[in-house]
Tab-separated table of C-alpha atoms in Angstrom:
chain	number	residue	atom	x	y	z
G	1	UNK	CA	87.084	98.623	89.677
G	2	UNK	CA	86.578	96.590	92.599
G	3	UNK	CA	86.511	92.287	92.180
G	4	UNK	CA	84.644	90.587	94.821
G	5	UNK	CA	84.896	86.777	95.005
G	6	UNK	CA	82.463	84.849	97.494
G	7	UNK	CA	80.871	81.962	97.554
G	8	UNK	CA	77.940	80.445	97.728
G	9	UNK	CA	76.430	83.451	99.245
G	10	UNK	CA	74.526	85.085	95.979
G	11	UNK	CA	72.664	86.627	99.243
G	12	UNK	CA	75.254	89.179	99.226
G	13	UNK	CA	75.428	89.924	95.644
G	14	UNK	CA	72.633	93.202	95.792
G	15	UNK	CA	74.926	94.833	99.174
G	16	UNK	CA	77.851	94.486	97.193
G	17	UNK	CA	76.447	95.601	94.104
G	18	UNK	CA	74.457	99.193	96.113
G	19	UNK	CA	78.197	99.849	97.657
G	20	UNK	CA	80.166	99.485	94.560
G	21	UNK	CA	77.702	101.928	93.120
G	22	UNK	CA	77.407	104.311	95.790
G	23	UNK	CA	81.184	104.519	95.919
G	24	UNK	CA	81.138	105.312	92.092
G	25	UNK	CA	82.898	102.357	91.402
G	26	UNK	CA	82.658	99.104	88.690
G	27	UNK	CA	82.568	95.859	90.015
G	28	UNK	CA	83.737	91.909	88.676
G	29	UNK	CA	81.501	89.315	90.698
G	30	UNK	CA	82.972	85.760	90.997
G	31	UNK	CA	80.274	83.430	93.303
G	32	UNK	CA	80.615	79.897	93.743
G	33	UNK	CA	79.375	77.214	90.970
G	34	UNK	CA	76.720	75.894	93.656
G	35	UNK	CA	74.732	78.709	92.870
G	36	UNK	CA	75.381	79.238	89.234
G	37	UNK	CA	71.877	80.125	88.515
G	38	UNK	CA	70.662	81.895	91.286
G	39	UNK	CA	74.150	84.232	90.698
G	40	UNK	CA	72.926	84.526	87.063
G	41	UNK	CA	69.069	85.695	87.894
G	42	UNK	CA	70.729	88.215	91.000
G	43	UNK	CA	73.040	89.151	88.421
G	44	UNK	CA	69.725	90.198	85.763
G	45	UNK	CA	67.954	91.765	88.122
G	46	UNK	CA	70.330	94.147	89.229
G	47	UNK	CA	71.799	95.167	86.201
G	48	UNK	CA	68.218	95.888	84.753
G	49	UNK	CA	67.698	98.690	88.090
G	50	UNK	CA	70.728	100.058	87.464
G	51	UNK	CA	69.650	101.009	83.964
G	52	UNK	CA	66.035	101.886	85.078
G	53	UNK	CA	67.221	103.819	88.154
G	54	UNK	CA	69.932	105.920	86.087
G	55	UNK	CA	67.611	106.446	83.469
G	56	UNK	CA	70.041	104.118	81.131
G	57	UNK	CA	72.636	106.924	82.023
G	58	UNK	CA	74.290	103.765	83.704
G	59	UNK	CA	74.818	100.823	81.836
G	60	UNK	CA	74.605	97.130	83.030
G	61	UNK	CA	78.043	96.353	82.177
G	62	UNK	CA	79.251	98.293	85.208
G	63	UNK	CA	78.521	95.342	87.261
G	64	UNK	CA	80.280	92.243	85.757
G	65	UNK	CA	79.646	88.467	86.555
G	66	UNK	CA	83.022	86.501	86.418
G	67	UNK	CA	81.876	83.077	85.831
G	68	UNK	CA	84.905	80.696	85.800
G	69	UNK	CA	88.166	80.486	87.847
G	70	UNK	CA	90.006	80.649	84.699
G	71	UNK	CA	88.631	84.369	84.376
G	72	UNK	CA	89.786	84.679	88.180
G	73	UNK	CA	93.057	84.174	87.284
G	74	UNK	CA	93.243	86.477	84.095
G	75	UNK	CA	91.204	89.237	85.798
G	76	UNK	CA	94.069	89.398	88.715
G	77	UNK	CA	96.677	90.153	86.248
G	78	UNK	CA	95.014	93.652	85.550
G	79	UNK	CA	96.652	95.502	88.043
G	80	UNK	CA	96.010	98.392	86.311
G	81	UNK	CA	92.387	97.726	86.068
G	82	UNK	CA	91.272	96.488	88.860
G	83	UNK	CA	92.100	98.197	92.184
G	84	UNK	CA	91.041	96.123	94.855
G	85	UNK	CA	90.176	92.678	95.095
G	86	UNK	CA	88.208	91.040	97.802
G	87	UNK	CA	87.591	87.470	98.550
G	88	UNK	CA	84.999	86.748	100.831
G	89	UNK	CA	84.863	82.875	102.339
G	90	UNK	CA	86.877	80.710	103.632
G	91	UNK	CA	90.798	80.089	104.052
G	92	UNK	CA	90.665	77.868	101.324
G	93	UNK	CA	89.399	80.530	98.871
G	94	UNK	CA	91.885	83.107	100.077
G	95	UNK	CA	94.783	80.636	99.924
């Protein structure tokens, strides 16, 4: 499971989404509160082609939307979950 943080770039969220697919692996999304609802509609859309394209064989739920730091924080304690975590922004965010 791969947990990509970014920020207010829901631009990004479909790339991420194909190449977390495509290397058969789930995926947590965290994206910034500025664009809560444009996240949110990316978010829709892409979970209802991944059931369409796999024929359902693929469920939405493999692509998660993480929508408070709070979860951040809880979802980086599951080591043995999630194997690799990627924040994508600036120093502050990594810091």
């Amino acid at each position: 499971v791969l947990m990509i943080i970014f920020e207010s770039r829901p631009d990004s969220m479909p790339q991420i989404s194909a190449l977390a697919l495509a290397s058969g692996n789930g995926l947590l999304l965290k994206g910034g509160k500025e664009a809560a609802h444009s996240n949110e509609a990316i978010h829709k859309v892409i979970g209802d082609a991944v059931e369409a394209g796999s024929g359902g064989k693929i469920k939405r739920d493999i692509i998660a939307l993480v929508t408070s730091r709070g979860q951040v924080a809880d979802m980086l304690k599951l080591d043995d979950v999630v194997d690799l975590v990627i924040p994508r922004g600036s120093n502050a965010l990594v810091s």
